[in-house]
Coordinates of C-alpha atoms in Angstrom, one line a residue:
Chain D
X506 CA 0.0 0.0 0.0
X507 CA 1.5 3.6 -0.9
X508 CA 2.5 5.4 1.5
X509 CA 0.6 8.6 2.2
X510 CA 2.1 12.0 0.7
X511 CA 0.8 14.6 1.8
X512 CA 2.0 18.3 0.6
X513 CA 4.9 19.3 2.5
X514 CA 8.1 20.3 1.0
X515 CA 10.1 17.2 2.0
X516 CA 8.5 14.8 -0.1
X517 CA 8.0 17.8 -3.4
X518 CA 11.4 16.5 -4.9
X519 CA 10.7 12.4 -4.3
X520 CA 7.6 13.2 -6.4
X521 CA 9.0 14.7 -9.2
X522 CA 12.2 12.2 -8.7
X523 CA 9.6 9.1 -9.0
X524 CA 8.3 10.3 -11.7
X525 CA 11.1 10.6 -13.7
X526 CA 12.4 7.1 -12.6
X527 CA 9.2 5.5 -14.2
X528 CA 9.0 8.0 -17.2
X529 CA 5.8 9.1 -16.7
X530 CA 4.9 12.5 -19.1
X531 CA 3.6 15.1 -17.6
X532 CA -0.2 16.0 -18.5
X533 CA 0.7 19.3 -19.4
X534 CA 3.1 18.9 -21.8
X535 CA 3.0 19.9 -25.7
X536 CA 3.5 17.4 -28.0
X537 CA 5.7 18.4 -30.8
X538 CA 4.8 19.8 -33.8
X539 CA 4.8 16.4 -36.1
X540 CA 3.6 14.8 -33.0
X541 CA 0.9 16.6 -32.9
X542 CA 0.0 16.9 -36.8
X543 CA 0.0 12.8 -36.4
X544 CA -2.5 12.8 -33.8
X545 CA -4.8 15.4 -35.6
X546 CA -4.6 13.3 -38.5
X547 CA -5.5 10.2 -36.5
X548 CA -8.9 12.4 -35.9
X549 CA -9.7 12.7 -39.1
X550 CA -12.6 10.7 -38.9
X551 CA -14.3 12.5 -36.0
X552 CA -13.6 16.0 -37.9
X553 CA -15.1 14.7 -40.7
X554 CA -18.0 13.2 -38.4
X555 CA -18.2 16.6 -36.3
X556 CA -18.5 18.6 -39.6
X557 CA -21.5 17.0 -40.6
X558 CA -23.4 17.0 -37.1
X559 CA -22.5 20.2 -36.9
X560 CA -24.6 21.0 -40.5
X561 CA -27.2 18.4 -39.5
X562 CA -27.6 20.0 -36.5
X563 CA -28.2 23.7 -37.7
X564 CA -30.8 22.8 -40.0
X565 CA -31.7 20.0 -37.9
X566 CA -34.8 21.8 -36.9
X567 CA -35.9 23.5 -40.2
X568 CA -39.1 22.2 -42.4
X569 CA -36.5 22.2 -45.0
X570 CA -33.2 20.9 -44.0
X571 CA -30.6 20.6 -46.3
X572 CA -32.5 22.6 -49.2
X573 CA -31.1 25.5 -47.5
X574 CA -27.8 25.1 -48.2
X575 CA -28.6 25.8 -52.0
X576 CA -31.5 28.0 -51.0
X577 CA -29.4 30.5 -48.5
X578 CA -27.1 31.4 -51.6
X579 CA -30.2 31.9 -53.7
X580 CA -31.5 34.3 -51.3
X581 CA -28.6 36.2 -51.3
X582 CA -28.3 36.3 -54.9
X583 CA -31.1 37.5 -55.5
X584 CA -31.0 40.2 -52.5
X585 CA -28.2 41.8 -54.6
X586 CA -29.9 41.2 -58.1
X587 CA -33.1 43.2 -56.8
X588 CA -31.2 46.1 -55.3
X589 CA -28.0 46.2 -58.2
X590 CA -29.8 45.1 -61.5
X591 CA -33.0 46.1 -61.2
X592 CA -33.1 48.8 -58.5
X593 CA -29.6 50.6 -59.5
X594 CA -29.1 49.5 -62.8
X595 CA -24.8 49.5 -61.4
X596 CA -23.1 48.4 -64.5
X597 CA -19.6 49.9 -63.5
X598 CA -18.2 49.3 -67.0
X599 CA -18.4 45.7 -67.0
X600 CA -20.7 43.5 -68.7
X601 CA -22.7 40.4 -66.3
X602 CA -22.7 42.8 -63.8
X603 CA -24.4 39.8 -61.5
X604 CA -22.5 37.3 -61.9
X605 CA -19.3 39.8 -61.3
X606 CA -21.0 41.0 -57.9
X607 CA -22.2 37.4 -57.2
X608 CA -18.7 35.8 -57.4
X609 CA -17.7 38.5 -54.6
X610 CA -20.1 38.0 -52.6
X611 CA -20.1 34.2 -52.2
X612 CA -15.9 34.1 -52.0
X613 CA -15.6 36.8 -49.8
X614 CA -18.5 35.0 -47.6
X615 CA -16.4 31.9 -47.6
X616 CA -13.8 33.5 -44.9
X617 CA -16.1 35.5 -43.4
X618 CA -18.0 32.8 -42.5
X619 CA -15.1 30.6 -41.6
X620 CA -13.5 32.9 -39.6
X621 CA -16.5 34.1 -37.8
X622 CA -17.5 30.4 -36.8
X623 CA -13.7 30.3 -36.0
X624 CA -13.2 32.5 -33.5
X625 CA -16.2 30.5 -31.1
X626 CA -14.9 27.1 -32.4
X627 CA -13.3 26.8 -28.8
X628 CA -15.5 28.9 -26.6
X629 CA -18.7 27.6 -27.8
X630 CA -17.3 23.9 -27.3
X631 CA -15.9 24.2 -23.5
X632 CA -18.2 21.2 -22.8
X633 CA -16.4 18.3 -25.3
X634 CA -13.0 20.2 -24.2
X635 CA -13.7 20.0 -20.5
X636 CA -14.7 15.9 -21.3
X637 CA -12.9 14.8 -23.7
X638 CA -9.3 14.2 -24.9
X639 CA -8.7 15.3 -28.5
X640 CA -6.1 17.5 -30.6
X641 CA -8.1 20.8 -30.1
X642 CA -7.5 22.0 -33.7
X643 CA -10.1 19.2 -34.8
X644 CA -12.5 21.8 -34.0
X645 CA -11.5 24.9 -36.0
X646 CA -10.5 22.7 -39.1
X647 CA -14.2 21.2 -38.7
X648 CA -15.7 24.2 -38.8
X649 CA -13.3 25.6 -41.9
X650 CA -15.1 22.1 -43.4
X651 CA -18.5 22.9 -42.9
X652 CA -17.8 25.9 -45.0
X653 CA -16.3 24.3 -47.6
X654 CA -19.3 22.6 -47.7
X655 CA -21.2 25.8 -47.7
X656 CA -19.5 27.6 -50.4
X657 CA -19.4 24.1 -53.2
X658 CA -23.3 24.6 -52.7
X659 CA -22.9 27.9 -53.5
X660 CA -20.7 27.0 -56.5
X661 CA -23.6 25.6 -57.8
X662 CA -25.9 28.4 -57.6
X663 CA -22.8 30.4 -58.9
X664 CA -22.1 28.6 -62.1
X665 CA -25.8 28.5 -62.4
X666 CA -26.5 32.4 -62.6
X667 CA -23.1 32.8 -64.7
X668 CA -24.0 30.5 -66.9
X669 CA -27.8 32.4 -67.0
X670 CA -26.0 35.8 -68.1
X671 CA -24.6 34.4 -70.7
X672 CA -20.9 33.4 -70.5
X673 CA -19.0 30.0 -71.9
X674 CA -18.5 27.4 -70.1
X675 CA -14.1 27.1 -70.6
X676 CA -11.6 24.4 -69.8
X677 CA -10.4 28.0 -67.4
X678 CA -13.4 26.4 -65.1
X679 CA -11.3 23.5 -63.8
X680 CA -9.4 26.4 -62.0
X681 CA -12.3 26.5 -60.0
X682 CA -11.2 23.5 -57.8
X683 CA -7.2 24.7 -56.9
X684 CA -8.5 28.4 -55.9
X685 CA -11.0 26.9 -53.7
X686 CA -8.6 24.6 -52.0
X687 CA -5.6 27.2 -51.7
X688 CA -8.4 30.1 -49.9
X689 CA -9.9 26.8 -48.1
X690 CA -5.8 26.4 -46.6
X691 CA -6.0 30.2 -45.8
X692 CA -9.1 29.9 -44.0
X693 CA -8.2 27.0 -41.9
X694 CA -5.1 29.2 -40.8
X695 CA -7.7 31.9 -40.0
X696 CA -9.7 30.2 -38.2
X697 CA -6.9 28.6 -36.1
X698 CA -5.9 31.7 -35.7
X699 CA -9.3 33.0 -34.7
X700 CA -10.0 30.5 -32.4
X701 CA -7.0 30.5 -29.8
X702 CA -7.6 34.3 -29.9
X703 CA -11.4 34.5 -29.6
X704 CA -10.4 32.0 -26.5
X705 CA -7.9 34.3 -24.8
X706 CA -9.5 37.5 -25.6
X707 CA -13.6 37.2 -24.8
X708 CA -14.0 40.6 -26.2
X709 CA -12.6 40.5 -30.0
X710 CA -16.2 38.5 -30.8
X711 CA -18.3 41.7 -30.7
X712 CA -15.1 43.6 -32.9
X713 CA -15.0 40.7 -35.9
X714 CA -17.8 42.1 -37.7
X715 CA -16.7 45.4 -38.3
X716 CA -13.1 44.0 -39.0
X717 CA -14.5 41.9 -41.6
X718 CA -17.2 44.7 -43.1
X719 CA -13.6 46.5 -43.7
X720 CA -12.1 43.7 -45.2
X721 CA -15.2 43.5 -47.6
X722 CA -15.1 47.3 -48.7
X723 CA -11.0 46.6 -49.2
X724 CA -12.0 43.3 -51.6
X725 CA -13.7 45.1 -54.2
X726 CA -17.1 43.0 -53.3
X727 CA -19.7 45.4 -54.6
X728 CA -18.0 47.3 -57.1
X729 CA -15.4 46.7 -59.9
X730 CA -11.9 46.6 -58.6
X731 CA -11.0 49.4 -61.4
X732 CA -12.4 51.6 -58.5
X733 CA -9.0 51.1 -56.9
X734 CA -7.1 51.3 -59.8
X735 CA -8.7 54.8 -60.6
X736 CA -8.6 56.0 -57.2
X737 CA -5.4 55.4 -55.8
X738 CA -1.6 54.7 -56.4
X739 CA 1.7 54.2 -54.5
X740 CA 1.8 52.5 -51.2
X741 CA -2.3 52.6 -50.9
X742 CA -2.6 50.6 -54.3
X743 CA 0.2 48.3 -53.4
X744 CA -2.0 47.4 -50.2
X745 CA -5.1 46.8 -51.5
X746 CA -3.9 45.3 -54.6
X747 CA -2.0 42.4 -52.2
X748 CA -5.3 42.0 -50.1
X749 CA -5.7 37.9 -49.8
X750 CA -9.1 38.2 -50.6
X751 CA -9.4 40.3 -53.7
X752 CA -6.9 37.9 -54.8
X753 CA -9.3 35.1 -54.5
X754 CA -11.8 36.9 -55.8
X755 CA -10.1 38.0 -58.6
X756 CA -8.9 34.7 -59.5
X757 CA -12.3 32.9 -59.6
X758 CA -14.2 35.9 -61.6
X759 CA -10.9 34.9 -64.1
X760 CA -11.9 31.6 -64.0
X761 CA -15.2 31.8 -64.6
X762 CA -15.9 34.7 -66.5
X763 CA -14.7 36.2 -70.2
X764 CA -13.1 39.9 -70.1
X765 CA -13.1 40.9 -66.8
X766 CA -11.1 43.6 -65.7
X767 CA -8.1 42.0 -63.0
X768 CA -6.0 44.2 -60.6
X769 CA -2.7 41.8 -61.8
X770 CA -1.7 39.5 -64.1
X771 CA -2.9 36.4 -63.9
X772 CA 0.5 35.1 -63.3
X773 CA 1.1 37.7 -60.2
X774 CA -2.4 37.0 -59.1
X775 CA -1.6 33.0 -58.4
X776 CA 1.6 33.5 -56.9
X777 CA 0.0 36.0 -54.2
X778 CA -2.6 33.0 -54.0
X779 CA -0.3 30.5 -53.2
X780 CA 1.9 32.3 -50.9
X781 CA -1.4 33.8 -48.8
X782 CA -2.5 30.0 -48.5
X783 CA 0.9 28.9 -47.3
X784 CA 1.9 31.6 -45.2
X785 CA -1.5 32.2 -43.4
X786 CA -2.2 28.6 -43.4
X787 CA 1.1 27.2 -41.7
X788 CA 1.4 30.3 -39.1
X789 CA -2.2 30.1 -37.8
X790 CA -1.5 26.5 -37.7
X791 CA 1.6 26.6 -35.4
X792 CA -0.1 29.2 -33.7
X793 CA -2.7 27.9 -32.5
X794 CA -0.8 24.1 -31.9
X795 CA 1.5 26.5 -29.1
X796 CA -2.0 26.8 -27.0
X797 CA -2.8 23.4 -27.4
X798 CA -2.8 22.7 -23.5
X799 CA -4.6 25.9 -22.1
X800 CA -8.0 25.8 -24.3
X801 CA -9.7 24.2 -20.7
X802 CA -9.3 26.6 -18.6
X803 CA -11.3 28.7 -20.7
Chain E
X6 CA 7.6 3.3 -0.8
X7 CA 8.6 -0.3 -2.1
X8 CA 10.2 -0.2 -5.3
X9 CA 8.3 -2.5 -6.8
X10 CA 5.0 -0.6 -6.9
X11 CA 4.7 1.3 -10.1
X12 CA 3.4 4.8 -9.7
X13 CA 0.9 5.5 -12.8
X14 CA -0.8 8.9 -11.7
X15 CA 1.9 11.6 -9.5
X16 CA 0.5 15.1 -8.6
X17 CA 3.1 17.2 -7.3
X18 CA 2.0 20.6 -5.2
X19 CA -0.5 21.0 -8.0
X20 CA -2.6 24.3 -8.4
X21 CA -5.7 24.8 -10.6
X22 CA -6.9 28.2 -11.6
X23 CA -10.6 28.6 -13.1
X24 CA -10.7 31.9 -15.0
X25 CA -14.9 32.7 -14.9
X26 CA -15.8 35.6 -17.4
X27 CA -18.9 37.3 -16.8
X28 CA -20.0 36.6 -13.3
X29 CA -20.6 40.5 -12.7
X30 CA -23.2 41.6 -9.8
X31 CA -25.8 43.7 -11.5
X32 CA -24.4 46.8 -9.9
X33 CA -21.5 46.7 -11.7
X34 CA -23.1 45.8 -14.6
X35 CA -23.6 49.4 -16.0
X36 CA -21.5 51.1 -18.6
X37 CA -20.1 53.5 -16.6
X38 CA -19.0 51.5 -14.1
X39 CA -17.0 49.5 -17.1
X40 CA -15.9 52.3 -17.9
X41 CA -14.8 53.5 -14.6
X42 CA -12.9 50.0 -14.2
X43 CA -10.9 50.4 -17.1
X44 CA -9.7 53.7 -16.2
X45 CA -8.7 53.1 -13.1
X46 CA -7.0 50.0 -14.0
X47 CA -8.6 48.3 -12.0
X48 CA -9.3 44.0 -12.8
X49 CA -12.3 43.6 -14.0
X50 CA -15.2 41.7 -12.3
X51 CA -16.5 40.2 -15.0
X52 CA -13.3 38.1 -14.8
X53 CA -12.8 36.1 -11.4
X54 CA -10.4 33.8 -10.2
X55 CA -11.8 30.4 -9.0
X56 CA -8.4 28.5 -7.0
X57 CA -10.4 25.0 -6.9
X58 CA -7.1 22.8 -6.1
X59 CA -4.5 24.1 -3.3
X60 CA -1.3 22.5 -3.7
X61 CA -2.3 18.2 -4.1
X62 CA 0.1 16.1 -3.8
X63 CA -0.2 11.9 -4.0
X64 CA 1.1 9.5 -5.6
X65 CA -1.1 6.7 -7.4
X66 CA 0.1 3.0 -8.0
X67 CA -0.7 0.5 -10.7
X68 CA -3.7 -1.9 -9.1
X69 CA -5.4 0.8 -7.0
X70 CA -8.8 2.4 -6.9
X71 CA -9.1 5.6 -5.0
X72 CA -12.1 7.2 -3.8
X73 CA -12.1 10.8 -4.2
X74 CA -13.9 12.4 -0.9
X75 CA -15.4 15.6 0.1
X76 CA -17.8 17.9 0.5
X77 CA -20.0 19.9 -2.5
X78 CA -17.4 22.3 -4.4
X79 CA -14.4 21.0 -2.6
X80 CA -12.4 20.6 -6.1
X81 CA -12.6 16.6 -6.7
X82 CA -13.9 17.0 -10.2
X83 CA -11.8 19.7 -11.1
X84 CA -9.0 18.0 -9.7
X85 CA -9.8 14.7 -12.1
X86 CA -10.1 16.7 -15.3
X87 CA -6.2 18.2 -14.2
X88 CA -5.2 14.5 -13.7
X89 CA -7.0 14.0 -17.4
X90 CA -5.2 16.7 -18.6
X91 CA -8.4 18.7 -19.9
X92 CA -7.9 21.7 -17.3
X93 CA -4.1 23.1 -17.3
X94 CA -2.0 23.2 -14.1
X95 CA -1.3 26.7 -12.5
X96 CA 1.6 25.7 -10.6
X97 CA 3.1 22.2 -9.9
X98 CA 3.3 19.4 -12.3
X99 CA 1.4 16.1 -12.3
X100 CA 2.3 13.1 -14.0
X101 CA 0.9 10.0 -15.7
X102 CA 1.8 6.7 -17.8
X103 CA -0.5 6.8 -21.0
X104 CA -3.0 8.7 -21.4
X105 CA -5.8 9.2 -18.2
X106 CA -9.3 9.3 -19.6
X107 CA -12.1 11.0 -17.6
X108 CA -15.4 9.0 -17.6
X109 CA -18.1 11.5 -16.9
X110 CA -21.7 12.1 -17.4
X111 CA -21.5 15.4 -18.7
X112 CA -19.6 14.6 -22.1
X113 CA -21.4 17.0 -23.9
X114 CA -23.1 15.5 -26.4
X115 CA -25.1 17.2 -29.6
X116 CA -28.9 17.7 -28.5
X117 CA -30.1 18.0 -32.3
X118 CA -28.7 14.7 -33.3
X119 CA -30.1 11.5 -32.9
X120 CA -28.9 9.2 -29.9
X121 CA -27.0 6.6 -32.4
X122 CA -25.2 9.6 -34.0
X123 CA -23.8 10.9 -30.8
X124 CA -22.8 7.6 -30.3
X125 CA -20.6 7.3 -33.4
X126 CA -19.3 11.0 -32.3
X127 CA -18.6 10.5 -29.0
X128 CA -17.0 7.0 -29.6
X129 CA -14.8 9.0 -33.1
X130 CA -13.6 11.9 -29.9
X131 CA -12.1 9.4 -28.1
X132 CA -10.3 8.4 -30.6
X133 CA -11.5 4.9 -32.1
X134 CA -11.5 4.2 -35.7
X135 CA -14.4 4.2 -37.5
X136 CA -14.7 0.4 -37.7
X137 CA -14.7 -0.2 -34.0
X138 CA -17.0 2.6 -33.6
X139 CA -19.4 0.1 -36.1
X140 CA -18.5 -2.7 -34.6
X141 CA -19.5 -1.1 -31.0
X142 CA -22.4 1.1 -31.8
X143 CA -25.2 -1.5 -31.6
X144 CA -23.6 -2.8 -28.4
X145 CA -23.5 0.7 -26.5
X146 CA -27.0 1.4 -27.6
X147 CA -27.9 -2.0 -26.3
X148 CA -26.0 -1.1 -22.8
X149 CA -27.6 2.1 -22.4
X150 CA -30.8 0.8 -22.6
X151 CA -32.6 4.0 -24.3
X152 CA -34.3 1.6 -26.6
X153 CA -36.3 -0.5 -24.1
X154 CA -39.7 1.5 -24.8
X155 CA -39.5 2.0 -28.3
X156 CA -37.0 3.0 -30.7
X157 CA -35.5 5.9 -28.8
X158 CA -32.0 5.8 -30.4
X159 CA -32.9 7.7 -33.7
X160 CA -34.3 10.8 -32.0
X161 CA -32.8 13.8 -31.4
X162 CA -31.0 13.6 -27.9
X163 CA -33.1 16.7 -26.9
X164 CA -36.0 14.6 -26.7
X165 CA -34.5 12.0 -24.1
X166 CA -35.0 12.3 -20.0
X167 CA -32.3 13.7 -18.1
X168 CA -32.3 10.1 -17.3
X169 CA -32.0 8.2 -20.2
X170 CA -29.1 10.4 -21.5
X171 CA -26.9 10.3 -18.8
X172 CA -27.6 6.6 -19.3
X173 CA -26.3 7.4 -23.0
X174 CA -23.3 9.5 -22.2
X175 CA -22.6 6.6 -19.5
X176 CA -22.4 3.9 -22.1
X177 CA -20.1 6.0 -24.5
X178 CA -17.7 6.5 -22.5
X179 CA -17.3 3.3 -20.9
X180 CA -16.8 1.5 -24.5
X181 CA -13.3 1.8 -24.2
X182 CA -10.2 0.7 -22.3
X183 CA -8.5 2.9 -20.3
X184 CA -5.0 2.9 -18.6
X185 CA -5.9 5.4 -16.3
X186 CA -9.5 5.8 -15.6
X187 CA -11.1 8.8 -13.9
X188 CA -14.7 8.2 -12.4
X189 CA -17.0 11.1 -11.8
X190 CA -20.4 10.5 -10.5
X191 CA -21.0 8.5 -13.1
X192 CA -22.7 5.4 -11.0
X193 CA -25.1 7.7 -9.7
X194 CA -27.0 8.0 -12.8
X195 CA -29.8 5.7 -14.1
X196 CA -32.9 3.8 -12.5
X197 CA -31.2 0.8 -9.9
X198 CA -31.5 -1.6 -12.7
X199 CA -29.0 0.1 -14.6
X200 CA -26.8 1.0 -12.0
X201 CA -26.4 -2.7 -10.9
X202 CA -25.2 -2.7 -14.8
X203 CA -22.9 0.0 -14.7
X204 CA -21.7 -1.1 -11.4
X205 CA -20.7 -4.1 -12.8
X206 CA -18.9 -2.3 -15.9
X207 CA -16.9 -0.5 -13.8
X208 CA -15.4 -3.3 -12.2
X209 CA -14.7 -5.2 -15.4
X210 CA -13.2 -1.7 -16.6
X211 CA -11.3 -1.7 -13.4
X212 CA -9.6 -5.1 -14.1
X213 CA -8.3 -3.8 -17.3
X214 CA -7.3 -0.3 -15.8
X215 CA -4.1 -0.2 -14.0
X216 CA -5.5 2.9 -11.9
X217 CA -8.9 4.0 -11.2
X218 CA -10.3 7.3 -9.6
X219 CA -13.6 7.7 -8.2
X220 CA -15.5 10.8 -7.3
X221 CA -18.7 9.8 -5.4
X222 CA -21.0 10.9 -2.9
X223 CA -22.2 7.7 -1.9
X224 CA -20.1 6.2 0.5
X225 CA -21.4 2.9 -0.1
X226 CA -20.2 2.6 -4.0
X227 CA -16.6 4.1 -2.1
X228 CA -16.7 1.5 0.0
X229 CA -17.4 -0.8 -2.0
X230 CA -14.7 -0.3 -5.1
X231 CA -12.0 1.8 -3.7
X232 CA -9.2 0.7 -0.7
X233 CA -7.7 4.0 -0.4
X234 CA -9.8 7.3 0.0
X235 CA -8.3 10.9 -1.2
X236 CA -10.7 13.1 1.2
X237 CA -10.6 17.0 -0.1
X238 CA -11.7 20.1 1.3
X239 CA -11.7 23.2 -0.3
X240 CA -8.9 22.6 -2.9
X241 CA -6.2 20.9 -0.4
X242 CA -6.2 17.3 1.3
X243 CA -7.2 16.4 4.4
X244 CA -6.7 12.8 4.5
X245 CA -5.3 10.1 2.6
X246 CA -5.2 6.7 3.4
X247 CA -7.2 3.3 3.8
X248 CA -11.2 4.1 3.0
X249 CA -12.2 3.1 6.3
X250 CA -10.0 5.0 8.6
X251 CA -10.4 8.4 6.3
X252 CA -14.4 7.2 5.9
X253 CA -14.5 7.6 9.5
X254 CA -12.6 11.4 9.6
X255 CA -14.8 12.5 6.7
X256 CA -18.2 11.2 9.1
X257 CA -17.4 13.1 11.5
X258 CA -16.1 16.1 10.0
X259 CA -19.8 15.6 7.9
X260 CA -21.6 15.6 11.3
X261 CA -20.2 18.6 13.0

């Protein structure tokens, strides 16, 4: 039978002797960095699994279920058609006004949405993180997959209304898939990112909106990015013209439509792509790894 | 301490700090008095300090099961989610072979999804693979009971008693075999036909485990499972030693 050891300082270095002689780990260690990517990816399954309850769960309760996966993009598609095509008339000097408009709305919606499910992805899950034992970033990559699920239903409803005002269908459409999976690495890294802040900082929930309405206005969303081009020059231009996500969007009106006006060459335009993805995507990554062991104390 | 015994679980002077936001007294609840806080530095009151465990420190041994003692909000369950590793350590250490897992009743669980789903989920979190979560599902259902009036298991948790899914969140967890294995409650749940079950699951998990915790409040389940009793009182230990003789503190401490 064990002795009893009691908290006094006599017995403080035995303990921590013992438990070095049987090489037991202490349980608030950080596993290393491939370590740690090997567990994740040994959760694959369950952030697949989580993904999908999470879906099921939020339209769970609706008449329609999974209808309004397609039907939310709809909506919002034709919010913008009322108010810019027929309303406004906006043409801004480019033709398929729409599906220009429409393409920004839905990619820039795409990290919106992942990073504004991101920054809760630990705070609104204190209950599985207090109970269970997991690699925490199962829960911000799940929710980055939920809206890759999302935005592939709005791809439909996308190709669908560019297709409606009249542009080709090109082999330039396949390019559809690599943008989608290089701003799908940047918002995972975003909403790693999001999340370990949104847990040590309550507060920056209520601020994310108006962070991301600034983003939006700084993406050429609503109007042509020729705006910019017009307006501004040195440093400024240089700014906006390297924002992530008027690259994105840039790159999938490209892909999808004839003659549109681009801020870059498509050349330039890919290689800011790719180094957004990587950059954003490995550092939010590491980032949020380095907290792994304080998400429970909430 | 003979040699030979092999220490699985080893807390070492170890603190736990709680960090609860938005616990503010309606008086201080206002704007202004925000306001007032921030510019005179002061901490906030919306975020307070919770010290649940005082400086623990025991030593666990391969073979054992320890009853975890002590009245309401004296820090036993906080203290087994530290040994878990869920809740981080403030100061000290504690150590453990393998991984400890923390068998509770309030896994939380998705309400909108039916009871089978949260089944597969639950089982995928603590990290099986998708075909012993298939091979298993049909089993824990079965265990949990949930379907013995009617076919309970595809509704949406939300519809369940608190009864039946504790029952549920009971069964998940104890599908798997733990090195460690951290008890919290978790007997006290279910009608007394299913507690003989789960009594009895316990003690087959027990033969497996090298180590087992329990936090109860029934003395008799205590009793029953554990030979050596951690009693706590308001973060720090009081007793430690064979259940009976720190059974018999805890009584009288209780009756006072």
């Amino acid at each position: 039978m064990a002795q009893t050891a009691v908290a006094d300082t006599g017995t403080k270095k035995s303990l921590r002797e013992l438990a070095r002689r049987h090489g037991l780990s202490s349980a608030g260690a950080l596993p290393s960095l491939p370590n740690y990517t090997r567990q994740l990816w040994s959760y694959r399954h369950f952030i697949a699994a989580y993904a999908n309850a999470r879906v099921t769960s939020a339209l769970g309760k609706t008449r329609l279920g999974m209808v309004w996966q397609v039907l939310t993009p709809l909506i919002n598609a034709a919010v913008y058609y009322v108010i810019f095509g027929v309303i406004l008339g906006t043409r801004g000097g480019i033709d398929n006004f729409i599906a220009y408009l429409c393409t920004g709305v839905f990619i820039y919606g795409f990290t919106q949405n992942t990073v504004q499910a991101g920054i809760q992805a630990i705070t609104g899950n204190m209950g599985l993180i207090r109970a269970l034992h997991f690699p925490r970033a199962s829960l911000p990559i799940s929710v980055t997959l939920v809206e890759v699920r999302n935005v592939l239903a709005s791809m439909v409803v996308l190709i669908a209304i560019v297709l409606f005002d009249g542009e080709p269908i090109t082999v330039e459409w396949l390019l559809i898939i690599p943008i989608l999976l290089l701003q799908a690495m940047f918002n995972a890294g975003l909403a790693l990112g999001a999340a370990r802040l949104g847990a040590k900082i309550t507060d920056l929930k209520q601020l994310v909106p108006f962070v991301m309405r600034f983003w939006m206005y700084g993406s050429a969303v609503l109007y042509p990015v020729t705006r910019f081009t017009d307006a501004l020059h040195g440093w400024k231009l240089t700014l906006v013209e390297a924002n992530p996500l008027l690259v994105f969007i840039e790159l999938m009106r490209h892909a999808l439509m004839e003659d549109v006006p681009l801020a870059g060459t498509p050349t330039r335009l890919w290689i800011e792509a790719v180094v957004w993805a990587i950059v954003v995507g490995v550092s939010g990554y590491v980032y949020f790894w380095r907290g792994e062991k304080g998400y429970g104390r909430g | 301490m003979a040699d030979s015994e092999v220490p699985t679980v080893i807390a070492d002077d170890a603190h736990v700090v709680y960090r609860v936001y938005g616990s503010n007294t309606s008086a201080s609840n206002t704007p202004l008095a925000s306001f007032k806080r921030i510019i005179t530095g002061k901490r906030p009151s919306a975020v307070r300090e919770v010290h649940a465990v005082k400086g623990v420190s025991f030593a666990a041994y391969r073979g054992e099961a320890i009853g975890l003692i002590g009245s309401n909000g004296s820090g036993k369950s906080t203290l087994l989610r530290a040994i878990a590793g869920l809740l981080p350590v403030e100061r000290g250490a504690i150590y453990a072979a393998g991984q400890p897992s923390l068998l509770g009743v309030n896994a939380a669980l998705m309400n909108d999804l039916s009871g089978e789903r949260n089944v597969v989920l639950g089982c995928l979190a603590m990290g099986m693979s998708p075909a012993e979560v298939r091979a298993q599902t049909d089993d824990i259902i079965k265990f949990s009971g949930i379907n013995d009036r009617g076919d309970f298991s595809s509704l949406p948790m939300r519809t369940y008693s608190s009864g039946m899914s504790a029952r549920l969140r009971f069964s998940i967890a104890a599908a798997k075999k733990h090195d460690v294995l951290l008890i919290d409650e978790a007997l006290a749940t279910g009608d007394a036909k299913f507690r003989r079950r789960s009594e009895q699951r316990v003690r087959d998990l027990r033969a497996e485990a090298g180590t087992v915790f329990l936090v109860s409040h029934s003395e008799q389940s205590i009793r029953d499972t554990c030979e050596r009793c951690i009693w706590l009182e308001s973060g720090t230990i009081r007793g430690d030693g064979p259940t009976e003789e720190v059974l018999k503190e805890y009584e009288a401490f209780m009756r006072k």
